[in-house]
Coordinates of C-alpha atoms and ligand atoms in Angstrom, one line a residue:
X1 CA 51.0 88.3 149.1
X2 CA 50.0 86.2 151.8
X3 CA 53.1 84.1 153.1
X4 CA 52.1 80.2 152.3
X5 CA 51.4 81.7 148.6
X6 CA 54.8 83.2 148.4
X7 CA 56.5 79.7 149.5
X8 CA 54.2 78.0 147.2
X9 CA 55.6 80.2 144.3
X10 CA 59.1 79.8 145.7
X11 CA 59.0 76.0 145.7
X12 CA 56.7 76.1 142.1
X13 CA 60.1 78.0 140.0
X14 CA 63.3 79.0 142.2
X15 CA 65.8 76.3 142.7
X16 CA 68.0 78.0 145.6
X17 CA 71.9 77.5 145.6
X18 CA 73.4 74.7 148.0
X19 CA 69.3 73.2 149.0
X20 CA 68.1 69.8 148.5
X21 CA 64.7 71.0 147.2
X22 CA 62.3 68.9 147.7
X23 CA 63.0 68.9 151.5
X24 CA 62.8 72.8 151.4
X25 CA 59.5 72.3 149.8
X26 CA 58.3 69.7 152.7
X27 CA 59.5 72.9 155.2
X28 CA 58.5 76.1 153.4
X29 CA 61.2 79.0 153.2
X30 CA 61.2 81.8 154.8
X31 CA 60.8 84.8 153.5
X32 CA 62.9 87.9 154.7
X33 CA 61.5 91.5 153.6
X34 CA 63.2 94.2 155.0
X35 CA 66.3 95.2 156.4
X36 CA 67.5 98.3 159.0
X37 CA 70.6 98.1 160.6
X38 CA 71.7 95.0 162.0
X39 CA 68.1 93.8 162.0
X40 CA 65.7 91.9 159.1
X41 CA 62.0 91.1 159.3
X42 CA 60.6 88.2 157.5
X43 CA 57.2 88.3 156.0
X44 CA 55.2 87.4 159.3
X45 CA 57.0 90.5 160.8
X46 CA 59.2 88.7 162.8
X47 CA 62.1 90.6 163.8
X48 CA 65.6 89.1 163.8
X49 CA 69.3 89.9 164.4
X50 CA 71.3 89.0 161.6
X51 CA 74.5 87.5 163.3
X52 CA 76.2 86.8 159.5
X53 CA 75.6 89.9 157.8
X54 CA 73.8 88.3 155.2
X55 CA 76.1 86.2 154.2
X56 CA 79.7 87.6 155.4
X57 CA 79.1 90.8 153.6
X58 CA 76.7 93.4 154.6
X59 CA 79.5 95.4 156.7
X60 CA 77.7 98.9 156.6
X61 CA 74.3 97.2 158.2
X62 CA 70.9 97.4 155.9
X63 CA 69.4 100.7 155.0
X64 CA 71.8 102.7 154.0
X65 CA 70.4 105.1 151.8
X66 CA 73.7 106.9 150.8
X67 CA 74.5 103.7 148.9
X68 CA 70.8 103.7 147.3
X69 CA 71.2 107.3 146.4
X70 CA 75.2 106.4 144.9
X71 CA 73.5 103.5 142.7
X72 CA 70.1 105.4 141.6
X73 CA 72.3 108.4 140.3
X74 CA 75.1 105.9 138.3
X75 CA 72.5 104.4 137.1
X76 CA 70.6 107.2 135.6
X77 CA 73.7 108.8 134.5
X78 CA 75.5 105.8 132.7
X79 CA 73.8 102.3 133.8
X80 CA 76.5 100.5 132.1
X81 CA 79.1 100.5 129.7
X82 CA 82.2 97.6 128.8
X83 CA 85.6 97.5 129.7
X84 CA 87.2 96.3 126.9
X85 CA 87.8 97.6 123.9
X86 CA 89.7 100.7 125.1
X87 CA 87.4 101.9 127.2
X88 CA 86.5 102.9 130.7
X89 CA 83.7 104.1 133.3
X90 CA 84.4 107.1 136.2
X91 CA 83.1 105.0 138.6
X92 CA 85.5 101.6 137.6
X93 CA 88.8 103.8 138.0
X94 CA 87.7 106.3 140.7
X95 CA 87.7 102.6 142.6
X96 CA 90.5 101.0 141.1
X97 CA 92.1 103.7 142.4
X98 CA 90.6 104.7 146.2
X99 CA 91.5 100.3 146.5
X100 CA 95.6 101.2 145.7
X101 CA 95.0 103.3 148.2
X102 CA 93.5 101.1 150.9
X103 CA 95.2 97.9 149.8
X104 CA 98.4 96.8 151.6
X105 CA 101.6 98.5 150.3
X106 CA 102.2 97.1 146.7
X107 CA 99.1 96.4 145.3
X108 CA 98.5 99.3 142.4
X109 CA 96.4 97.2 140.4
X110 CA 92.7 95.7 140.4
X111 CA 91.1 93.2 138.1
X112 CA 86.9 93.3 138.2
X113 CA 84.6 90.4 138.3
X114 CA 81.1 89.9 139.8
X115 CA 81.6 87.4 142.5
X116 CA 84.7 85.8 144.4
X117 CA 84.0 82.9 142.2
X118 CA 84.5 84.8 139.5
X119 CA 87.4 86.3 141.1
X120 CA 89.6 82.9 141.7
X121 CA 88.5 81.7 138.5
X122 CA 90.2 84.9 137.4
X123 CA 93.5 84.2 139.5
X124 CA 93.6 80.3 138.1
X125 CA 94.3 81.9 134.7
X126 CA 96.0 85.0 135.7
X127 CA 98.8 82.7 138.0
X128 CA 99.4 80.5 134.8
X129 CA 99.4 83.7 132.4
X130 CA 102.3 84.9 135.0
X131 CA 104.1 81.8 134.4
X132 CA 103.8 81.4 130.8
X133 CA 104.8 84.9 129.9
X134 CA 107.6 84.1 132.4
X135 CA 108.4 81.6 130.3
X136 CA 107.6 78.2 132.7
X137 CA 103.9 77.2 131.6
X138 CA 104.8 73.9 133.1
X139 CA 104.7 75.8 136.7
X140 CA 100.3 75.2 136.8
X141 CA 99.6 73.4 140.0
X142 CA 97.8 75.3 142.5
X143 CA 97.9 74.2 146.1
X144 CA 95.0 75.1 148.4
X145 CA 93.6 73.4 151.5
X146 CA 90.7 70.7 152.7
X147 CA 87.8 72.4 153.6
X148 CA 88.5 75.7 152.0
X149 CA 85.9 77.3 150.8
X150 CA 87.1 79.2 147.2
X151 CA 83.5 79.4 145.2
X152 CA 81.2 77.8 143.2
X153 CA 82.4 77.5 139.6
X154 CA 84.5 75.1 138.3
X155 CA 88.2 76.5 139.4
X156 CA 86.2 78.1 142.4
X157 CA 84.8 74.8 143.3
X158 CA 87.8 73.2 143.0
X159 CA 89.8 75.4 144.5
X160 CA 87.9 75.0 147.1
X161 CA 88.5 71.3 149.6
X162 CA 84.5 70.9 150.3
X163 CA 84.5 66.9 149.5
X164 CA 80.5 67.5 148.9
X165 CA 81.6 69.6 146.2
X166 CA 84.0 67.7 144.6
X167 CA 82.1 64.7 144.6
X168 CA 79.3 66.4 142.4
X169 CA 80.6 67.1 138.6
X170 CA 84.4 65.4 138.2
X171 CA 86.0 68.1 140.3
X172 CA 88.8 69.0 141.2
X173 CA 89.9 70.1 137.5
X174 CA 93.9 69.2 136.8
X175 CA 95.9 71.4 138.3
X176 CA 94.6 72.1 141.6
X177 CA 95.6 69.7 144.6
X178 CA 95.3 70.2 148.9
X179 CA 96.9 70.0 151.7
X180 CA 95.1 70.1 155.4
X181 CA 93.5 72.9 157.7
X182 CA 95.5 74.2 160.2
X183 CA 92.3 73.4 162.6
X184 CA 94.1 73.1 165.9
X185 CA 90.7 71.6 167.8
X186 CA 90.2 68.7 165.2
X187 CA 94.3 67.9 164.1
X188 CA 96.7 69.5 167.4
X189 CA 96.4 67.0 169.8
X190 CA 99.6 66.7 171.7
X191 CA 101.3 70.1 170.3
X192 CA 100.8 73.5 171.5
X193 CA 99.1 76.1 169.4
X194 CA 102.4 77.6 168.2
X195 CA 103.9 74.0 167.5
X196 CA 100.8 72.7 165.7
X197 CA 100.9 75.9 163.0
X198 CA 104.1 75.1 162.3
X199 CA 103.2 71.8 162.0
X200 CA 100.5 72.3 159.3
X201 CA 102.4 75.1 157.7
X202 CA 105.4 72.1 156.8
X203 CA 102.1 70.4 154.6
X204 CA 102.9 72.8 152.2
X205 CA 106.3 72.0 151.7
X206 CA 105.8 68.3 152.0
X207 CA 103.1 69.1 149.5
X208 CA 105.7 71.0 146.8
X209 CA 108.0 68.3 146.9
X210 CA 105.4 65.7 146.0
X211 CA 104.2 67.8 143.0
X212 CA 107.8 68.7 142.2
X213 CA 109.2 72.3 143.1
X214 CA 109.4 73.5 139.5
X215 CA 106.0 72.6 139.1
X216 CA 103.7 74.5 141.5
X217 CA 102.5 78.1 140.6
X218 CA 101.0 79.2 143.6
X219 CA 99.7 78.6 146.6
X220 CA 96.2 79.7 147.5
X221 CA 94.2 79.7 151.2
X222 CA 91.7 82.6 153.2
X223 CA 93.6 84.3 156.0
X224 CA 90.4 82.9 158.3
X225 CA 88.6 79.9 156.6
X226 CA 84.8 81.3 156.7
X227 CA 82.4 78.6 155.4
X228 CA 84.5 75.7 156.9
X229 CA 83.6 77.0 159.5
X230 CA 86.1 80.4 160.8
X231 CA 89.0 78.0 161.1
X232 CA 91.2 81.0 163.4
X233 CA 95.1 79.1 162.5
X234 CA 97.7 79.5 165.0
X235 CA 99.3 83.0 164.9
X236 CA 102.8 80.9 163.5
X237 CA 101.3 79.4 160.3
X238 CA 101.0 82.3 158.0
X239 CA 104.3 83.3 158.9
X240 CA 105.6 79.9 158.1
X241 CA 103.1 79.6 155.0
X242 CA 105.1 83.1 153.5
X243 CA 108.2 81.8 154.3
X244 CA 108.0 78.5 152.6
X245 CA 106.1 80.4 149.2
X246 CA 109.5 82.9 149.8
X247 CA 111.5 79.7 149.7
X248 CA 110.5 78.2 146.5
X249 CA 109.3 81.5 144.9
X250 CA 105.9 80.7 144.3
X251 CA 103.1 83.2 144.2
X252 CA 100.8 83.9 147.4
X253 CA 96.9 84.3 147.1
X254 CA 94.8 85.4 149.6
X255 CA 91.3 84.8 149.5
X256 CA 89.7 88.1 151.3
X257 CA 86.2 87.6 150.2
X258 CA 85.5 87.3 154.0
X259 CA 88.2 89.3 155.7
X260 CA 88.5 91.9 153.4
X261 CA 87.3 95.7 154.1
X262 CA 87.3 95.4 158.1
X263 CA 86.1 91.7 159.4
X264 CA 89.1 91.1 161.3
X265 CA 89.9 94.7 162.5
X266 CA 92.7 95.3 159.7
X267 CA 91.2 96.5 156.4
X268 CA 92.6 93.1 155.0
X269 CA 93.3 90.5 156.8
X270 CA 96.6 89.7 155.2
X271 CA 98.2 92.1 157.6
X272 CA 97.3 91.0 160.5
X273 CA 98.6 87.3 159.7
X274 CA 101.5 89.1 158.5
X275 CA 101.5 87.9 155.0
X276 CA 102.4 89.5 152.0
X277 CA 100.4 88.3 149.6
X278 CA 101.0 88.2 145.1
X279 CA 97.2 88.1 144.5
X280 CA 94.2 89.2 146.7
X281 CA 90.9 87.9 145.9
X282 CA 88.1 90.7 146.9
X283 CA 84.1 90.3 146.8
X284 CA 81.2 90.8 149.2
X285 CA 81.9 93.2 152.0
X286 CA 83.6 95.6 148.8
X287 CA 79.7 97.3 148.4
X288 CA 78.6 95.7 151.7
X289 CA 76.6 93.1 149.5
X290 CA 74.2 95.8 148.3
X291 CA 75.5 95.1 145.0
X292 CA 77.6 92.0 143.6
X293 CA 81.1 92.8 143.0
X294 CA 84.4 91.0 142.8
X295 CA 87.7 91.6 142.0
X296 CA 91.5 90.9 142.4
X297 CA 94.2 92.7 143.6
X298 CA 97.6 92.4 141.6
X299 CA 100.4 93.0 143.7
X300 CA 103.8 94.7 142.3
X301 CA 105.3 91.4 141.1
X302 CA 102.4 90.1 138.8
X303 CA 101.8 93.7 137.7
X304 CA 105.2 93.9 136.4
X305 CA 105.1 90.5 134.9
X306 CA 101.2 91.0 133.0
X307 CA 101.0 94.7 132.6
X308 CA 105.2 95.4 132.6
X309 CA 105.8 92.6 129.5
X310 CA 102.7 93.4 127.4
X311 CA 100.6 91.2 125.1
X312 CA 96.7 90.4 125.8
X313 CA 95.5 88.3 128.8
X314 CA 92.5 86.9 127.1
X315 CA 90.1 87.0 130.2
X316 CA 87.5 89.3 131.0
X317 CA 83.6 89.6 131.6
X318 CA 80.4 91.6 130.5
X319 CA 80.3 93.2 134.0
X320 CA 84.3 93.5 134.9
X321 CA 84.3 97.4 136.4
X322 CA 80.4 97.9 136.2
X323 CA 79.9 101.3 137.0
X324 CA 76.7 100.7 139.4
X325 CA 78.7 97.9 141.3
X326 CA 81.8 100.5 141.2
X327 CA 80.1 103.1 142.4
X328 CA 78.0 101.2 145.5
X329 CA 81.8 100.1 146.4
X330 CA 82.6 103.6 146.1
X331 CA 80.2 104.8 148.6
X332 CA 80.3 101.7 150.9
X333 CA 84.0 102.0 151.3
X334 CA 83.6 105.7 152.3
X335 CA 81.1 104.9 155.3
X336 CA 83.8 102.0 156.1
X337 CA 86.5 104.9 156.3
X338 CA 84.2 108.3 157.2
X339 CA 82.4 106.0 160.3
X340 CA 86.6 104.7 161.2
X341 CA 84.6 100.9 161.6
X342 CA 87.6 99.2 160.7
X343 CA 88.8 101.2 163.9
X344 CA 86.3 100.3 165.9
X345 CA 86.2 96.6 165.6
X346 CA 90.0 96.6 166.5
X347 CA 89.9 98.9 169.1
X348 CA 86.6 98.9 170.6
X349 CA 83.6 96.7 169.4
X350 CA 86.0 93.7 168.4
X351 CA 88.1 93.3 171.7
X352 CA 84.2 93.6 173.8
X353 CA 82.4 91.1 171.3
X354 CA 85.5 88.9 172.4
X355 CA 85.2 89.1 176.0
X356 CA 81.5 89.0 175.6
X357 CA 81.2 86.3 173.7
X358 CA 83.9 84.1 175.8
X359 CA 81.6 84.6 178.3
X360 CA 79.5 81.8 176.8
X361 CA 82.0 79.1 177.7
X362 CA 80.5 78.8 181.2
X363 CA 77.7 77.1 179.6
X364 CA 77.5 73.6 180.0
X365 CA 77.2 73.3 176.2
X366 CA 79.7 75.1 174.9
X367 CA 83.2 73.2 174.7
X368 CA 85.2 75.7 172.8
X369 CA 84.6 79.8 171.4
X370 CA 87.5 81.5 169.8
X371 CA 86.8 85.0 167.7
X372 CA 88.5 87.3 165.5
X373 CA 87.9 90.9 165.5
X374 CA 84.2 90.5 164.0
X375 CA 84.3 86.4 163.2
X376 CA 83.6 83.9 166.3
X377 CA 82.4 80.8 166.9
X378 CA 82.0 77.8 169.4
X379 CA 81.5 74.6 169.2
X380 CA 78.7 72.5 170.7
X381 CA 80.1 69.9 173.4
X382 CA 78.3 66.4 174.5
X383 CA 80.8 66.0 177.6
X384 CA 83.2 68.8 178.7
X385 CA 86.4 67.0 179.3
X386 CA 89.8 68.6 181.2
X387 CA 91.6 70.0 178.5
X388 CA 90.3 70.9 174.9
X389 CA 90.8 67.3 173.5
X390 CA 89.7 65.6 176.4
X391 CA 86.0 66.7 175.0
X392 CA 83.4 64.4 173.9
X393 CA 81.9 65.9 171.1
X394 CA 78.2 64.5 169.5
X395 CA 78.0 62.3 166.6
X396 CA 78.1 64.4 163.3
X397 CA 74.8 62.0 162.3
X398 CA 72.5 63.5 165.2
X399 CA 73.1 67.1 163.4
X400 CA 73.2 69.1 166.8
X401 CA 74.7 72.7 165.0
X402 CA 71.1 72.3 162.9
X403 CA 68.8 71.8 165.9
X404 CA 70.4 74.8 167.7
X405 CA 70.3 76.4 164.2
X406 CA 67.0 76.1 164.6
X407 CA 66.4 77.3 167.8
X408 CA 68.2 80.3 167.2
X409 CA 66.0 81.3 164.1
X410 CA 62.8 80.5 165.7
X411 CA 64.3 82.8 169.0
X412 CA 65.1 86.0 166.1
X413 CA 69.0 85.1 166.4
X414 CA 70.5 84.5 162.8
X415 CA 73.8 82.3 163.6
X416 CA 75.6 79.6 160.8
X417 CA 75.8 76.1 161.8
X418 CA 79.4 74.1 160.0
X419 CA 78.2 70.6 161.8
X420 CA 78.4 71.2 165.3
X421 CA 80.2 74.6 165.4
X422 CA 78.0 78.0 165.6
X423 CA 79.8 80.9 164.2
X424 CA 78.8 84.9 163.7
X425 CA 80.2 87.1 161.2
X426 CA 78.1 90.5 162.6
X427 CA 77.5 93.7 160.7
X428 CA 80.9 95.8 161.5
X429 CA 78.4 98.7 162.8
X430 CA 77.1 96.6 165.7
X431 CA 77.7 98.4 169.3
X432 CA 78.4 97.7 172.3
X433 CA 74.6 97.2 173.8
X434 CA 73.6 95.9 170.6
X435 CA 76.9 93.1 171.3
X436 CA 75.2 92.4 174.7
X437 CA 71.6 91.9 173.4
X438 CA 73.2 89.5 170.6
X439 CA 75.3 87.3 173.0
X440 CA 72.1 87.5 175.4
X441 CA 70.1 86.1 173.0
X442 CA 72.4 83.4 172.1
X443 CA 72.6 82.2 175.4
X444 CA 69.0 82.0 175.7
X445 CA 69.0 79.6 172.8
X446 CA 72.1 77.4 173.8
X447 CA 69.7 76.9 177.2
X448 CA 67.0 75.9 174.9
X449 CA 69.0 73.4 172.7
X450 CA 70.6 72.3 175.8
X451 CA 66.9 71.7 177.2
X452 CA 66.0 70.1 174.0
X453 CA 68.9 67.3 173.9
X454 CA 68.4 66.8 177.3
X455 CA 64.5 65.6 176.8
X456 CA 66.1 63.8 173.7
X457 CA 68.9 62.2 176.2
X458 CA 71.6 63.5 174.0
X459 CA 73.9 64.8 176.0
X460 CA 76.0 63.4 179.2
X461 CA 75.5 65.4 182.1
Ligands
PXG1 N1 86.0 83.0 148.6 C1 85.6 82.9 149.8 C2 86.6 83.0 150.9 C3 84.2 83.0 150.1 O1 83.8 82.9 151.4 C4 83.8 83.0 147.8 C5 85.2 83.0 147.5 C6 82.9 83.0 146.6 O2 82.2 84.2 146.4 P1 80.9 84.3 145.6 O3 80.6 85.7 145.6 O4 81.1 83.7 144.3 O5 79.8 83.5 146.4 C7 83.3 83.0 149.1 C8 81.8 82.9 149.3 C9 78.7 80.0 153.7 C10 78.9 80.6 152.4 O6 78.0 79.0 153.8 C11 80.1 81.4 152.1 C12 80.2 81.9 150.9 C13 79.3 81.8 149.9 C14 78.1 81.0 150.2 C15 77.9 80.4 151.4 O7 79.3 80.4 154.7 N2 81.4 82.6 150.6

């Protein structure tokens, strides 16, 4: 099929998630084809370098034809059975158990879903389950953050603190209320790093009393915010975040769906913060995205409470443990461990895509880059000023992230824009040269934006 038909077929039936249609229609998507490595081709057979592994998840690269080979022969063998009625599938506990293993210390348990939607959805009822059996079902508020990104059902949306979001379908539900970003660049001026985590750690606390201490379940926030755009928080806020859960004994989730299985260099994330987490919410980079899966990981004291005090937790789905998502996670999760990638990125690739990519703050539009084992990102910059908040950034209106967006797909580099910050989530496999060619390319396309706002007399110089 030639490529116009394809886009007119796209346009004629497939409404695509988080896309204002009709202007997609006006543009014409693009259509990506095949996959090797840290590479795609779209249906022109152009080639491009995926910066965002997909989306946050394909850790292993594309092609990997162990995991085809581990899905094709579950599926032949048993291509699905349930979970529920007393039942269970080799592949669904050959995981459960090979994630005890690689979870941090404590976590025996593991609750299947399809997506991390799915998966907070899941710890919504599983936090108020804990408290009811507990005996304090009046314990239901949930605290998370602004600009969290949680999902895309109801709890997940909500959940979530995307104000788009919220402002489509009544949302948030009851329950669930937020408390601010520890974004240094956008809420530190005048503190240090250290002071300002602290600072937005105490939002919590301020937060608890509001709602009333006896009130709040749990508290809820991703080591690294992802889709707000990898929001790195000062290394003194999760610290302070445990401490003040610790305080008032309320339960601790971590959303891994984007650090989870290697991103930051620690298997989860959770240890590198140096939390210790009630709940862990898993998804994408679990079977490298090849396959959706999500999940939860129950830590000690929820597991006593749900699985130590019997009686049903009604909750549960068609696919919870499916035996072909179970055993692509299997397989994925043994290259992560057999290739030592999680190794790698903290000892090796991760420190060089660092220095590399701080290299591109010479550049007279870049005002900011900060990474994290395999997340980075920097932030576009109208004036440089002295310090940090000295800089004169663009007006959100003029959409700058999307015209260098833009530039970077036409150029073959695949990088996210969150409004005026670009950020890279790369396949853990990427080396060393491949790091090089990547933040070469990048800068090649910051001097083209930079050329372009210059000719639309955007920028100070
Ligand atoms: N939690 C986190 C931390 C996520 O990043 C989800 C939950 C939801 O997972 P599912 O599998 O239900 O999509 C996510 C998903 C973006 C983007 O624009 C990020 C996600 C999804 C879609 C877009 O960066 N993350």
């Amino acid at each position: 099929m030639e490529t116009a038909d394809i886009q007119a077929r796209d346009h004629a039936h497939y409404l695509h998630p988080f896309t204002d249609h009709k202007a997609l229609g006006e543009k014409g998507v693009r259509v990506i084809v095949r996959g090797e490595g840290i590479y795609l081709w779209d249906s022109e057979g152009k080639k491009l370098l995926d910066g965002m592994s997909g989306l946050w998840c394909v850790n292993t690269g594309y092609g990997r034809t162990s995991i085809a080979k581990a899905v094709y022969e579950q599926m032949e063998t048993l291509p699905f059975y349930n979970s529920f009625f007393n039942t269970t599938n080799l592949p669904a506990v050959t995981l459960a158990a090979k994630l005890a293993e690689i979870a941090p210390p404590g976590f025996k348990h593991v609750f299947y879903t399809g997506s991390g939607s799915e998966a907070n959805d899941t710890n919504v009822r599983m936090v108020r389950r804990y408290w009811d059996v507990l005996g304090q079902p009046q314990r239901d508020v949930i605290i998370s953050r602004h600009n969290a990104y949680h999902g895309s059902t109801m709890a997940g949306a909500s959940l979530g603190g995307m104000e788009g979001m919220h402002a489509q379908g009544g949302l948030p539900i009851p329950g669930i209320v937020h408390i601010g970003q520890p974004d240094y660049l956008s809420a530190g001026r005048g503190m240090t790093e250290e002071q300002f985590g602290i600072r937005a750690a105490s939002w919590l606390e301020t937060k608890i009393h509001e709602v009333g201490a006896d009130r709040v379940a749990a508290f809820i926030g991703e080591p690294i915010q992802g889709a707000g755009g990898v929001v790195i928080p000062p290394s003194t806020y999760w610290p302070e975040i445990q401490r003040i859960c610790d305080k008032y004994g309320i339960l601790l989730i971590a959303d891994e769906v984007i650090t989870g299985f290697g991103r930051t260099g620690r298997m989860f994330a959770s240890e590198l913060v140096g939390i210790r987490p009630d709940l862990i919410t898993f998804a994408k980079g679990v079977t490298s995205g090849y396959v959706p899966l999500g999940g939860v990981l129950v830590g000690q004291r929820v597991a006593d409470v749900l699985v130590g005090q019997g009686g049903e937790f009604q909750h549960g789905f068609t696919y919870s443990g499916h035996p072909v998502a179970c055993a692509a996670a299997l397989e994925s999760i043994r290259i992560v461990q057999d290739e030592r990638l999680v190794q790698r990125v903290a000892e090796d690739t991760g420190p060089y895509l660092a220095s590399r990519f701080a290299s591109l703050d010479n550049h007279p539009l870049v005002g900011f880059t900060n990474s994290c084992g395999f997340v980075a990102g920097l932030n576009l910059v109208r004036r440089k000023g002295a310090t940090l908040h000295q800089h004169e950034w663009f007006e959100p209106e003029k959409a700058v992230g999307m015209v260098c967006r833009g530039h970077m797909f036409n150029n073959g580099m695949i990088m996210r824009a969150v409004g005026d910050r670009m950020i890279i989530a790369p396949p853990l496999v990427m080396t060393r040269p491949q790091i090089d060619e990547m933040v070469a390319l990048i800068r090649h396309c910051l001097d083209l934006t930079y050329a372009d706002l210059r000719e639309r007399g955007w920028v100070k110089e």
